Amino acid sequence: MAELAQEQLSFPVQRQNRTVAWVISFARRKPLSAIAAVILIAACALALLAPVVTTHNPNIGNLGEHLQSPSMSHILGTDEQGRDEWTRIVYGARTSLAVGLGAAFVGTVIGSLFGLISGYVGGVLDMVIQRVMDAIMALPAIILLMVLATVLSPSLRNVTLAIAIFIIPSAARVVHGAVLSTKAQVYVEAARSVGATPGRVMLRHILPNVMAPIIIVMSITVGAAIIIEAALGFLGLSVAPPTATWGNMLNAGASSAMESAPWLALAPGIAIGVTVFSVNILGDGLRDVLDPRLRGKGH
Amino acid sequence: MRGYAIRRGFAALIVVILVSVFVFIMMHLLPGDALLVKLGQTGRIPPDRMAALREQMGLNQPLYEQYFRWVGDIFNGSMGHSLIFDGQTVSGRIGDALPITLELGVLGLLAGVVLGVPIGILSAVYQDRPIDYGLRVFSLTGLSLPQFWIGLIVIIYGTRYLGYSPPTNYTGLTTDPIQNLKDMWIPALILGYGLSASTARMMRSTVLEAFHEDYVRTARAKGLAGSRVVYRHVLRNAVIPVITLVGNQTAYIFSGALILEILFGFPGLGQLTYTAILQRDYTQVEGNALVTGGIVVGINLLVDLSYGWIDPRIRYV
């Protein structure tokens, strides 16, 4: 609380310094997480700079050059349609990271909202929301997404939203738990006794104090979302081709090409592995630093 | 305890009903029409015949009537008829496919526990030493790679360099158990690898926590050997979190098994759902989703109820 008050009083310049100082102290305490963060920033930079760092068209290939092994002109080789694999990995990073970050963000925000309301209001509403979340959680992700992927047209937005639905219940559950313990604090009682409305109590007094678990859930689910996109791509249910996503590049339909050109399977998987591994390491570091109560519960 | 079991069972029932409503609504938002797929296979059919077929398949009735008819079918055990395959009930086809998925899931779970528990204990015992870091990287890698991709790499590189060949024809457990396990062990191991990460994490932190408990300190103080302390005092108390984890992971295990099955060509529930979705076989997909959802809810219920039996200190309110 003291920190919060100080932050509100400080000038913008000082606040910026505080952020920098926080980042530096985080990097000192969690060097591995800092390295992971750098890798993720690099991946995002590559994705944003895709046209600069690639030399070929990601979607139109030269059929005369199909299934070439890695060489100077195609550093990761070419696929069955003669498209440059490196170019597709970089453009694939755009869609896969967009789906991963987007789904984690949307899912966590909606889930947190449900968790906040059901935890604070309690009673029948709480029970209804919790049971609905249980029902979504009971369906294995693949079944839920196979069904959704067929209902929705395979656009970037729809794939992101479908994966977000799967993230909502885990966020709701975590936030629900955090709200229950925060609700019992004296300062919440104090706020209520001076006549603050439920909305104000939730947003001004409870939300800032459950931000840590929210940020942690958001960071960890990015990895899960990227892996789910890959699984959808494998089944041919991700963003419609020819758009490059890491999942689409592993599509089962292309597995015959992968048998004669194994590098086609290797590159997207390694891209996914490095990204998700970094996300997980960063998430662990954030959890240790932001939420001392959870320390040691993971690893 | 009794009151708790009844309340908990009632909640589980409500969740299953909600799952059925979700699945039903989602499937009926689907574009396309099972009838057209069916006709695509049999050729052109005049419109009046089509209307008759529609009537016969019940596709004309209002949604709620279709829902209640479906619920009726669930209770008479058939779960309706496949819209695509004449004369086959949904439950019959699930009955053929489910054991394969369950076998893969159970083997994967076993592999996950067999890998994850020792990894977690070793990590905790050698906390912050190279062996701990090595094991944590190993298990975190399992969590960071898509399981189907590991399978894909095993198939591609295994056939190229190791003389491995993925199973071409599925052999049932009852037909030839040896051959069946030969086909199953690789996908099961892959599934277990993904699962071992979370098991090892949970195990590591539980063991670390237990090391600081008074009863462990007492055991050490009275001169018990280190390994004996771990076996007798630490492990017993680590069982509960691991069981909780297994309950929480049921849906995850299912997801992994479903997709590995498709990759390795086992005719299990994953394969069945995937083809049913491509064929717009509404009733089949509904049945599959309901059965998987029901199993997940059921296992979670059992896990919750088992706590009191495993640890008598736990009292239900």
Coordinates of C-alpha atoms in Angstrom, one line a residue:
Chain A
M1 CA 0.0 0.0 0.0
A2 CA 2.8 2.4 0.9
E3 CA 4.4 1.7 -2.4
L4 CA 1.2 2.4 -4.2
A5 CA 0.7 5.8 -2.5
Q6 CA 4.3 6.8 -3.3
E7 CA 3.8 5.9 -6.9
Q8 CA 0.7 8.0 -7.1
L9 CA 2.5 11.0 -5.6
S10 CA 5.7 10.7 -7.7
F11 CA 6.2 12.6 -10.9
P12 CA 6.2 10.9 -14.3
V13 CA 10.0 11.1 -14.7
Q14 CA 10.5 9.4 -11.3
R15 CA 8.0 6.8 -12.2
Q16 CA 10.0 6.0 -15.3
N17 CA 13.2 5.7 -13.2
R18 CA 11.4 3.4 -10.9
T19 CA 10.4 1.1 -13.8
V20 CA 14.0 1.0 -15.0
A21 CA 15.2 0.3 -11.5
W22 CA 12.7 -2.5 -11.1
V23 CA 13.8 -4.0 -14.4
I24 CA 17.4 -3.9 -13.3
S25 CA 16.7 -5.4 -9.9
F26 CA 14.6 -8.1 -11.6
A27 CA 17.5 -8.9 -14.0
R28 CA 19.9 -9.2 -11.0
R29 CA 17.7 -11.5 -9.0
K30 CA 16.6 -13.6 -11.9
P31 CA 19.3 -13.7 -14.6
L32 CA 17.8 -16.6 -16.4
S33 CA 14.4 -14.9 -16.6
A34 CA 16.1 -11.8 -17.9
I35 CA 17.8 -13.8 -20.7
A36 CA 14.4 -15.4 -21.5
A37 CA 12.9 -11.9 -21.7
V38 CA 15.7 -10.8 -24.1
I39 CA 15.0 -13.9 -26.3
L40 CA 11.3 -13.1 -26.4
I41 CA 11.9 -9.4 -27.2
A42 CA 14.3 -10.6 -30.0
A43 CA 11.6 -12.9 -31.4
C44 CA 9.0 -10.1 -31.3
A45 CA 11.5 -7.8 -33.1
L46 CA 12.1 -10.4 -35.8
A47 CA 8.4 -10.8 -36.3
L48 CA 7.8 -7.1 -36.5
L49 CA 10.8 -6.6 -38.9
A50 CA 9.8 -9.6 -41.0
P51 CA 10.0 -7.8 -44.4
V52 CA 13.5 -6.5 -43.5
V53 CA 15.1 -9.8 -42.3
T54 CA 13.7 -12.0 -45.1
T55 CA 14.4 -12.1 -48.8
H56 CA 11.6 -14.2 -50.2
N57 CA 7.8 -14.1 -50.4
P58 CA 6.3 -16.1 -47.5
N59 CA 3.3 -17.4 -49.4
I60 CA 4.3 -17.7 -53.0
G61 CA 7.2 -20.1 -53.7
N62 CA 9.1 -21.2 -56.8
L63 CA 8.0 -24.7 -57.5
G64 CA 11.2 -25.4 -59.4
E65 CA 13.0 -25.0 -56.0
H66 CA 10.8 -27.3 -53.9
L67 CA 12.2 -29.4 -51.0
Q68 CA 15.7 -28.0 -51.3
S69 CA 18.0 -28.7 -48.3
P70 CA 19.4 -25.8 -46.5
S71 CA 21.8 -23.7 -48.6
M72 CA 23.2 -20.2 -48.9
S73 CA 20.2 -18.8 -50.7
H74 CA 17.7 -20.7 -48.5
I75 CA 19.3 -21.0 -45.1
L76 CA 16.6 -23.4 -43.8
G77 CA 15.8 -25.0 -47.1
T78 CA 12.5 -24.8 -48.9
D79 CA 9.1 -26.5 -48.5
E80 CA 7.0 -28.6 -50.8
Q81 CA 5.8 -25.5 -52.6
G82 CA 9.3 -24.1 -53.0
R83 CA 8.8 -21.4 -50.3
D84 CA 11.7 -20.3 -48.3
E85 CA 11.5 -21.9 -44.8
W86 CA 13.3 -19.2 -42.9
T87 CA 11.0 -16.6 -44.4
R88 CA 8.0 -18.7 -43.3
I89 CA 9.4 -19.1 -39.8
V90 CA 9.7 -15.3 -39.4
Y91 CA 6.3 -14.6 -40.8
G92 CA 5.0 -17.5 -38.8
A93 CA 6.3 -15.8 -35.7
R94 CA 4.0 -12.9 -36.5
T95 CA 0.9 -15.0 -36.5
S96 CA 1.9 -17.5 -33.8
L97 CA 3.0 -14.7 -31.4
A98 CA -0.1 -12.7 -32.2
V99 CA -2.3 -15.6 -31.4
G100 CA -0.3 -16.5 -28.3
L101 CA -0.2 -13.0 -26.8
G102 CA -3.7 -12.1 -28.0
A103 CA -5.4 -15.3 -26.6
A104 CA -3.5 -15.0 -23.3
F105 CA -4.5 -11.3 -23.0
V106 CA -8.2 -11.7 -23.9
G107 CA -8.6 -14.9 -22.0
T108 CA -6.9 -13.6 -18.8
V109 CA -8.8 -10.3 -18.9
I110 CA -12.2 -12.0 -19.3
G111 CA -11.4 -14.7 -16.9
S112 CA -10.1 -12.2 -14.3
L113 CA -13.3 -10.3 -14.6
F114 CA -15.4 -13.4 -13.9
G115 CA -13.1 -14.4 -11.0
L116 CA -13.3 -10.9 -9.5
I117 CA -17.0 -10.7 -9.7
S118 CA -17.7 -14.2 -8.5
G119 CA -15.2 -14.0 -5.7
Y120 CA -16.4 -10.6 -4.5
V121 CA -20.2 -11.0 -4.9
G122 CA -20.3 -14.7 -3.8
G123 CA -23.6 -16.5 -3.3
V124 CA -25.6 -17.9 -6.2
L125 CA -23.8 -15.9 -8.9
D126 CA -20.5 -17.3 -7.6
M127 CA -21.8 -20.8 -7.8
V128 CA -23.2 -20.3 -11.3
I129 CA -19.9 -18.8 -12.6
Q130 CA -17.8 -21.5 -11.0
R131 CA -19.9 -24.3 -12.4
V132 CA -19.8 -22.8 -15.9
M133 CA -16.0 -22.5 -15.6
D134 CA -15.8 -26.1 -14.5
A135 CA -17.8 -27.2 -17.5
I136 CA -15.5 -25.4 -19.9
M137 CA -12.5 -26.9 -18.1
A138 CA -14.0 -30.4 -18.3
L139 CA -13.7 -30.5 -22.1
P140 CA -10.2 -31.4 -23.2
A141 CA -8.8 -28.4 -25.1
I142 CA -8.4 -30.4 -28.3
I143 CA -12.1 -31.4 -28.4
L144 CA -13.3 -27.9 -27.5
L145 CA -11.1 -26.3 -30.1
M146 CA -11.8 -28.9 -32.8
V147 CA -15.5 -28.1 -32.4
L148 CA -15.0 -24.3 -32.2
A149 CA -12.6 -24.3 -35.2
T150 CA -15.3 -25.9 -37.3
V151 CA -18.0 -23.5 -36.1
L152 CA -15.8 -20.4 -36.7
S153 CA -14.1 -19.5 -39.9
P154 CA -10.4 -19.9 -39.7
S155 CA -9.3 -16.3 -39.4
L156 CA -6.6 -15.0 -37.1
R157 CA -9.2 -13.3 -34.9
N158 CA -11.3 -16.4 -34.6
V159 CA -8.5 -18.7 -33.8
T160 CA -7.2 -16.3 -31.1
L161 CA -10.7 -16.0 -29.6
A162 CA -11.2 -19.8 -29.6
I163 CA -8.0 -20.4 -27.8
A164 CA -8.9 -17.5 -25.4
I165 CA -12.1 -19.4 -24.3
F166 CA -9.9 -22.2 -23.2
I167 CA -7.8 -19.8 -21.0
I168 CA -10.8 -18.1 -19.3
P169 CA -11.5 -20.7 -16.7
S170 CA -7.9 -21.1 -15.4
A171 CA -7.6 -17.3 -15.0
A172 CA -11.0 -17.1 -13.4
R173 CA -10.1 -19.8 -10.9
V174 CA -6.8 -18.3 -9.9
V175 CA -8.2 -14.8 -9.5
H176 CA -11.3 -16.1 -7.6
G177 CA -9.0 -17.6 -5.0
A178 CA -6.9 -14.5 -4.7
V179 CA -10.0 -12.3 -4.4
L180 CA -11.4 -14.5 -1.6
S181 CA -8.3 -13.9 0.6
T182 CA -8.1 -10.2 -0.3
K183 CA -11.8 -9.6 0.5
A184 CA -11.2 -10.5 4.1
Q185 CA -8.5 -7.8 4.6
V186 CA -9.2 -4.9 6.9
Y187 CA -8.7 -2.2 4.3
V188 CA -11.5 -3.7 2.2
E189 CA -13.8 -3.7 5.2
A190 CA -12.7 -0.1 5.9
A191 CA -13.5 0.9 2.3
R192 CA -16.9 -0.7 2.6
S193 CA -17.7 0.9 5.9
V194 CA -17.1 4.4 4.5
G195 CA -19.7 3.6 1.8
A196 CA -17.7 2.7 -1.2
T197 CA -19.8 1.0 -3.9
P198 CA -19.1 -2.6 -4.8
G199 CA -17.7 -1.6 -8.1
R200 CA -15.3 0.9 -6.5
V201 CA -14.1 -1.6 -3.9
M202 CA -13.5 -4.2 -6.6
L203 CA -11.6 -1.9 -8.9
R204 CA -9.7 0.4 -6.5
H205 CA -9.1 -1.9 -3.5
I206 CA -9.2 -5.5 -4.6
L207 CA -8.0 -5.4 -8.3
P208 CA -4.6 -3.8 -7.5
N209 CA -3.9 -6.4 -4.9
V210 CA -4.7 -9.4 -7.2
M211 CA -2.7 -8.0 -10.1
A212 CA 0.3 -10.2 -9.3
P213 CA -1.6 -13.5 -9.9
I214 CA -3.2 -12.0 -13.0
I215 CA 0.1 -11.0 -14.5
I216 CA 1.5 -14.5 -13.7
V217 CA -1.4 -16.3 -15.3
M218 CA -1.2 -14.1 -18.4
S219 CA 2.5 -14.8 -18.8
I220 CA 2.2 -18.5 -18.3
T221 CA -0.8 -19.0 -20.6
V222 CA 1.1 -17.3 -23.6
G223 CA 3.1 -20.5 -23.8
A224 CA 0.1 -22.8 -23.6
A225 CA -1.7 -20.7 -26.3
I226 CA 1.3 -21.0 -28.7
I227 CA 1.3 -24.8 -28.2
I228 CA -2.4 -25.1 -28.8
E229 CA -2.1 -23.1 -32.0
A230 CA 0.5 -25.5 -33.1
A231 CA -1.8 -28.5 -32.4
L232 CA -4.6 -26.8 -34.3
G233 CA -2.2 -26.2 -37.2
F234 CA -1.1 -29.8 -37.2
L235 CA -4.8 -30.8 -37.6
G236 CA -5.3 -28.2 -40.3
L237 CA -7.7 -26.2 -38.2
S238 CA -5.6 -23.1 -37.5
V239 CA -5.5 -19.8 -39.5
A240 CA -6.3 -20.7 -43.1
P241 CA -3.4 -21.4 -45.5
P242 CA -1.3 -20.0 -47.1
T243 CA -0.8 -17.8 -44.0
A244 CA 2.3 -19.0 -42.3
T245 CA 1.9 -20.0 -38.6
W246 CA 4.3 -22.4 -36.8
G247 CA 1.4 -24.8 -36.5
N248 CA 0.5 -24.7 -40.2
M249 CA 4.1 -25.4 -41.0
L250 CA 3.7 -28.7 -39.1
N251 CA 0.4 -29.6 -40.8
A252 CA -0.2 -33.4 -41.0
G253 CA -1.0 -32.9 -44.7
A254 CA 2.6 -32.0 -45.4
S255 CA 4.0 -34.9 -43.4
S256 CA 5.0 -36.8 -46.5
A257 CA 7.1 -33.8 -47.5
M258 CA 8.6 -33.8 -44.0
E259 CA 9.7 -37.4 -44.5
S260 CA 11.9 -36.6 -47.4
A261 CA 12.8 -33.1 -46.1
P262 CA 13.1 -33.5 -42.3
W263 CA 14.3 -29.9 -41.7
L264 CA 10.7 -28.8 -42.5
A265 CA 9.6 -30.5 -39.2
L266 CA 12.6 -29.4 -37.2
A267 CA 12.6 -25.6 -37.7
P268 CA 9.0 -24.7 -36.6
G269 CA 9.2 -27.1 -33.6
I270 CA 12.5 -25.5 -32.4
A271 CA 11.0 -22.1 -32.9
I272 CA 8.0 -23.1 -30.7
G273 CA 10.2 -24.8 -28.2
V274 CA 12.6 -21.9 -27.7
T275 CA 9.7 -19.4 -27.4
V276 CA 7.6 -21.4 -25.0
F277 CA 10.6 -22.4 -22.9
S278 CA 11.5 -18.7 -22.6
V279 CA 7.9 -17.8 -21.7
N280 CA 7.9 -20.4 -19.0
I281 CA 11.2 -19.3 -17.5
L282 CA 10.1 -15.7 -17.6
G283 CA 6.7 -16.6 -16.0
D284 CA 8.5 -18.5 -13.2
G285 CA 10.8 -15.5 -12.5
L286 CA 7.8 -13.1 -12.4
R287 CA 6.0 -15.4 -10.1
D288 CA 8.9 -15.6 -7.6
V289 CA 9.4 -11.8 -7.7
L290 CA 5.7 -10.6 -7.8
D291 CA 4.0 -13.1 -5.5
P292 CA 6.1 -14.2 -2.5
R293 CA 3.3 -16.3 -1.3
L294 CA 3.6 -18.6 -4.3
R295 CA 7.4 -18.8 -4.0
G296 CA 8.6 -22.4 -4.0
K297 CA 5.3 -23.7 -5.2
G298 CA 6.6 -24.0 -8.7
H299 CA 9.8 -25.1 -10.4
Chain B
M1 CA -18.2 -36.6 4.8
R2 CA -21.5 -38.0 3.5
G3 CA -23.0 -34.6 3.1
Y4 CA -19.9 -33.3 1.3
A5 CA -19.9 -36.3 -1.1
I6 CA -23.6 -35.7 -1.9
R7 CA -23.1 -31.9 -2.5
R8 CA -19.9 -32.6 -4.5
G9 CA -21.7 -35.2 -6.6
F10 CA -24.6 -32.9 -7.2
A11 CA -22.2 -30.1 -8.4
A12 CA -20.5 -32.6 -10.8
L13 CA -23.9 -33.6 -12.2
I14 CA -24.7 -29.9 -12.9
V15 CA -21.3 -29.5 -14.6
V16 CA -22.0 -32.6 -16.9
I17 CA -25.4 -31.1 -17.8
L18 CA -23.8 -27.8 -18.6
V19 CA -21.2 -29.6 -20.7
S20 CA -24.0 -31.3 -22.7
V21 CA -25.8 -28.0 -23.3
F22 CA -22.5 -26.3 -24.4
V23 CA -21.6 -29.1 -26.8
F24 CA -25.1 -29.3 -28.2
I25 CA -25.3 -25.5 -28.8
M26 CA -21.8 -25.4 -30.4
M27 CA -22.5 -28.3 -32.7
H28 CA -25.8 -26.8 -33.9
L29 CA -24.1 -23.5 -34.8
L30 CA -22.0 -25.5 -37.3
P31 CA -22.2 -24.4 -40.9
G32 CA -23.0 -27.2 -43.3
D33 CA -25.4 -30.0 -43.0
A34 CA -24.8 -33.6 -42.2
L35 CA -27.4 -34.4 -44.8
L36 CA -25.4 -32.9 -47.6
V37 CA -22.4 -34.8 -46.7
K38 CA -24.4 -38.0 -46.6
L39 CA -26.0 -37.2 -50.0
G40 CA -22.5 -36.5 -51.3
Q41 CA -21.7 -40.1 -50.8
T42 CA -24.8 -41.5 -52.3
G43 CA -25.4 -39.2 -55.3
R44 CA -28.2 -36.8 -56.2
I45 CA -31.5 -37.2 -54.5
P46 CA -34.7 -35.4 -55.4
P47 CA -35.9 -32.6 -53.1
D48 CA -38.9 -34.4 -51.7
R49 CA -36.8 -37.3 -50.7
M50 CA -34.4 -34.9 -49.1
A51 CA -37.2 -33.3 -47.1
A52 CA -38.3 -36.8 -46.0
L53 CA -34.8 -37.6 -44.9
R54 CA -34.5 -34.4 -43.0
E55 CA -37.7 -35.2 -41.2
Q56 CA -36.5 -38.7 -40.5
M57 CA -33.2 -37.4 -39.0
G58 CA -35.1 -34.9 -36.9
L59 CA -33.2 -31.9 -38.4
N60 CA -36.4 -29.9 -38.8
Q61 CA -37.5 -29.8 -35.2
P62 CA -36.8 -26.8 -32.9
L63 CA -33.5 -26.9 -31.1
Y64 CA -34.8 -27.6 -27.7
E65 CA -36.8 -30.6 -29.0
Q66 CA -33.7 -31.9 -30.7
Y67 CA -31.8 -31.5 -27.4
F68 CA -34.3 -33.4 -25.3
R69 CA -34.5 -36.1 -27.9
W70 CA -30.7 -36.4 -27.6
V71 CA -30.9 -36.5 -23.8
G72 CA -33.5 -39.3 -24.2
D73 CA -31.1 -41.2 -26.4
I74 CA -28.3 -40.8 -23.9
F75 CA -30.5 -42.4 -21.3
N76 CA -31.5 -45.3 -23.5
G77 CA -27.8 -46.0 -24.0
S78 CA -27.4 -45.4 -27.7
M79 CA -26.6 -41.6 -27.6
G80 CA -28.4 -41.5 -31.0
H81 CA -27.3 -42.8 -34.4
S82 CA -24.4 -41.7 -36.4
L83 CA -25.6 -39.4 -39.1
I84 CA -23.1 -40.7 -41.6
F85 CA -22.8 -44.4 -40.9
D86 CA -26.1 -46.1 -41.2
G87 CA -27.1 -48.4 -38.5
Q88 CA -24.3 -47.5 -36.1
T89 CA -25.1 -46.0 -32.7
V90 CA -22.9 -43.2 -31.4
S91 CA -22.2 -45.1 -28.2
G92 CA -21.3 -48.2 -30.1
R93 CA -18.6 -46.4 -32.0
I94 CA -17.4 -44.7 -28.8
G95 CA -17.3 -48.1 -27.2
D96 CA -14.9 -49.3 -29.8
A97 CA -12.6 -46.2 -29.7
L98 CA -12.6 -45.2 -26.0
P99 CA -10.6 -48.2 -24.6
I100 CA -7.7 -47.3 -27.0
T101 CA -7.6 -43.7 -25.7
L102 CA -8.0 -44.7 -22.1
E103 CA -5.1 -47.2 -22.5
L104 CA -2.9 -44.6 -24.0
G105 CA -3.9 -42.1 -21.3
V106 CA -3.3 -44.5 -18.4
L107 CA 0.1 -45.6 -19.8
G108 CA 1.0 -42.0 -20.3
L109 CA 0.0 -41.1 -16.8
L110 CA 2.1 -44.0 -15.5
A111 CA 5.1 -42.9 -17.5
G112 CA 4.6 -39.3 -16.3
V113 CA 4.5 -40.4 -12.6
V114 CA 7.4 -42.8 -13.0
L115 CA 9.5 -40.1 -14.7
G116 CA 8.3 -37.1 -12.7
V117 CA 8.4 -38.3 -9.1
P118 CA 12.1 -39.4 -9.1
I119 CA 13.1 -36.2 -11.0
G120 CA 11.3 -34.0 -8.5
I121 CA 12.8 -35.8 -5.5
L122 CA 16.3 -35.7 -6.9
S123 CA 15.9 -32.0 -7.8
A124 CA 14.8 -31.3 -4.2
V125 CA 17.6 -33.3 -2.6
Y126 CA 20.2 -31.7 -4.7
Q127 CA 18.6 -28.3 -4.6
D128 CA 20.4 -25.6 -6.6
R129 CA 23.2 -27.9 -7.6
P130 CA 24.0 -28.7 -11.3
I131 CA 21.9 -31.9 -11.2
D132 CA 18.9 -29.9 -10.0
Y133 CA 19.3 -27.4 -12.9
G134 CA 19.8 -30.2 -15.4
L135 CA 16.7 -32.0 -14.4
R136 CA 14.6 -28.9 -14.3
V137 CA 15.7 -27.9 -17.8
F138 CA 14.9 -31.5 -18.9
S139 CA 11.3 -31.4 -17.5
L140 CA 10.6 -27.8 -18.5
T141 CA 11.6 -28.7 -22.1
G142 CA 8.9 -31.4 -21.9
L143 CA 6.4 -28.7 -21.0
S144 CA 7.6 -26.4 -23.8
L145 CA 7.4 -28.7 -26.8
P146 CA 4.2 -29.7 -28.4
Q147 CA 3.8 -33.5 -27.8
F148 CA 2.7 -34.2 -31.4
W149 CA 5.9 -32.5 -32.6
I150 CA 8.1 -34.8 -30.4
G151 CA 6.1 -37.7 -32.0
L152 CA 6.6 -36.3 -35.5
I153 CA 10.4 -36.0 -34.9
V154 CA 10.5 -39.6 -33.5
I155 CA 8.6 -40.9 -36.5
I156 CA 10.7 -38.9 -39.1
Y157 CA 14.1 -39.4 -37.6
G158 CA 13.4 -42.8 -36.1
T159 CA 12.4 -44.2 -39.5
R160 CA 15.4 -42.5 -41.2
Y161 CA 18.2 -43.5 -38.8
L162 CA 17.0 -45.9 -36.2
G163 CA 15.0 -48.4 -38.2
Y164 CA 11.8 -47.5 -36.3
S165 CA 8.6 -47.9 -38.1
P166 CA 5.4 -46.3 -36.8
P167 CA 2.5 -48.8 -36.3
T168 CA 0.6 -49.3 -39.5
N169 CA -2.2 -51.5 -38.3
Y170 CA -3.6 -51.1 -34.8
T171 CA -3.5 -54.2 -32.7
G172 CA -5.9 -54.5 -29.9
L173 CA -4.8 -55.1 -26.3
T174 CA -6.9 -58.3 -26.2
T175 CA -5.8 -59.6 -29.6
D176 CA -2.1 -59.4 -29.0
P177 CA -1.0 -57.7 -25.8
I178 CA 2.7 -57.8 -26.7
Q179 CA 2.3 -56.2 -30.1
N180 CA -0.1 -53.7 -28.6
L181 CA 2.4 -52.5 -26.0
K182 CA 5.1 -52.4 -28.7
D183 CA 2.9 -49.9 -30.6
M184 CA 1.9 -48.0 -27.5
W185 CA 5.0 -47.5 -25.6
I186 CA 6.5 -44.7 -27.6
P187 CA 3.4 -42.4 -27.7
A188 CA 2.8 -43.2 -24.0
L189 CA 6.4 -42.2 -23.2
I190 CA 5.9 -38.9 -25.1
L191 CA 2.7 -38.2 -23.3
G192 CA 4.4 -39.0 -20.0
Y193 CA 7.3 -36.7 -20.7
G194 CA 4.9 -33.7 -21.1
L195 CA 3.2 -34.8 -17.9
S196 CA 6.4 -35.4 -15.9
A197 CA 7.2 -31.7 -16.0
S198 CA 4.3 -30.6 -13.8
T199 CA 4.6 -33.8 -11.6
A200 CA 8.3 -33.1 -11.0
R201 CA 7.7 -29.4 -10.2
M202 CA 5.0 -30.3 -7.7
M203 CA 7.1 -33.1 -6.2
R204 CA 10.2 -30.8 -5.9
S205 CA 8.4 -28.1 -4.0
T206 CA 6.5 -30.5 -1.8
V207 CA 9.7 -32.3 -0.8
L208 CA 11.4 -29.0 -0.2
E209 CA 8.6 -27.8 2.0
A210 CA 8.5 -31.1 3.9
F211 CA 12.3 -30.8 4.6
H212 CA 11.4 -27.8 6.8
E213 CA 8.7 -29.5 8.7
D214 CA 9.1 -30.2 12.4
Y215 CA 8.6 -34.0 12.1
V216 CA 11.3 -34.2 9.4
R217 CA 13.7 -32.2 11.7
T218 CA 12.8 -34.6 14.5
A219 CA 13.5 -37.6 12.4
R220 CA 16.8 -36.2 11.4
A221 CA 17.6 -35.2 15.0
K222 CA 17.1 -38.7 16.2
G223 CA 19.7 -39.8 13.7
L224 CA 17.7 -41.3 10.9
A225 CA 19.6 -41.8 7.6
G226 CA 18.9 -39.2 4.9
S227 CA 17.3 -41.7 2.5
R228 CA 15.1 -43.1 5.2
V229 CA 13.8 -39.7 6.1
V230 CA 12.9 -39.1 2.5
Y231 CA 11.1 -42.5 2.1
R232 CA 9.3 -42.6 5.5
H233 CA 8.5 -39.0 6.3
V234 CA 8.7 -36.9 3.2
L235 CA 7.2 -39.0 0.4
R236 CA 4.1 -40.0 2.3
N237 CA 3.1 -36.4 2.6
A238 CA 3.8 -35.7 -1.0
V239 CA 1.2 -38.1 -2.2
I240 CA -1.7 -35.7 -1.8
P241 CA -0.4 -32.9 -4.0
V242 CA 0.6 -35.4 -6.7
I243 CA -2.9 -36.9 -6.7
T244 CA -4.5 -33.4 -6.9
L245 CA -2.2 -32.7 -9.8
V246 CA -3.3 -35.9 -11.6
G247 CA -6.9 -34.9 -11.1
N248 CA -6.2 -31.5 -12.5
Q249 CA -4.3 -32.9 -15.5
T250 CA -7.0 -35.3 -16.7
A251 CA -8.2 -33.0 -19.4
Y252 CA -4.6 -32.3 -20.4
I253 CA -3.8 -36.1 -20.6
F254 CA -6.9 -36.6 -22.7
S255 CA -5.9 -33.8 -25.1
G256 CA -2.4 -35.2 -25.4
A257 CA -3.7 -38.8 -26.0
L258 CA -6.2 -37.6 -28.6
I259 CA -3.7 -35.9 -30.7
L260 CA -0.9 -38.5 -30.4
E261 CA -3.5 -41.1 -31.4
I262 CA -4.2 -39.2 -34.6
L263 CA -0.4 -39.0 -35.3
F264 CA 0.3 -42.6 -34.6
G265 CA -2.9 -43.8 -36.4
F266 CA -4.7 -45.5 -33.5
P267 CA -8.4 -45.7 -34.1
G268 CA -9.2 -44.1 -30.7
L269 CA -11.5 -41.3 -29.7
G270 CA -9.2 -38.6 -31.1
Q271 CA -9.3 -40.1 -34.5
L272 CA -13.1 -40.7 -34.3
T273 CA -13.8 -37.1 -33.2
Y274 CA -11.5 -35.6 -35.9
T275 CA -13.1 -37.6 -38.7
A276 CA -16.6 -37.0 -37.3
I277 CA -15.9 -33.2 -37.3
L278 CA -14.7 -33.3 -40.9
Q279 CA -17.8 -35.2 -41.8
R280 CA -20.2 -33.0 -39.8
D281 CA -21.5 -36.0 -37.9
Y282 CA -23.2 -33.9 -35.2
T283 CA -24.4 -36.6 -33.0
Q284 CA -21.1 -38.4 -33.0
V285 CA -19.1 -35.3 -32.0
E286 CA -21.7 -34.5 -29.3
G287 CA -21.4 -38.0 -27.9
N288 CA -17.6 -37.9 -27.9
A289 CA -17.4 -34.5 -26.3
L290 CA -20.0 -35.5 -23.7
V291 CA -18.2 -38.7 -22.8
T292 CA -14.8 -37.1 -22.5
G293 CA -16.2 -34.2 -20.4
G294 CA -18.1 -36.7 -18.2
I295 CA -14.9 -38.8 -17.6
V296 CA -12.9 -35.7 -16.7
V297 CA -15.7 -34.5 -14.2
G298 CA -15.9 -38.0 -12.8
I299 CA -12.2 -38.4 -12.2
N300 CA -12.1 -35.0 -10.5
L301 CA -14.9 -36.0 -8.3
L302 CA -13.1 -39.2 -7.3
V303 CA -9.9 -37.2 -6.6
D304 CA -11.8 -34.8 -4.3
L305 CA -13.5 -37.6 -2.4
S306 CA -10.3 -39.6 -2.1
Y307 CA -8.5 -37.0 0.0
G308 CA -10.3 -38.0 3.2
W309 CA -9.4 -41.6 2.7
I310 CA -5.7 -40.9 2.0
D311 CA -5.2 -38.4 4.7
P312 CA -7.5 -38.9 7.7
R313 CA -6.6 -35.4 9.0
I314 CA -8.6 -33.8 6.2
R315 CA -12.1 -33.1 7.4
Y316 CA -14.9 -31.9 5.1
V317 CA -17.0 -29.0 6.0

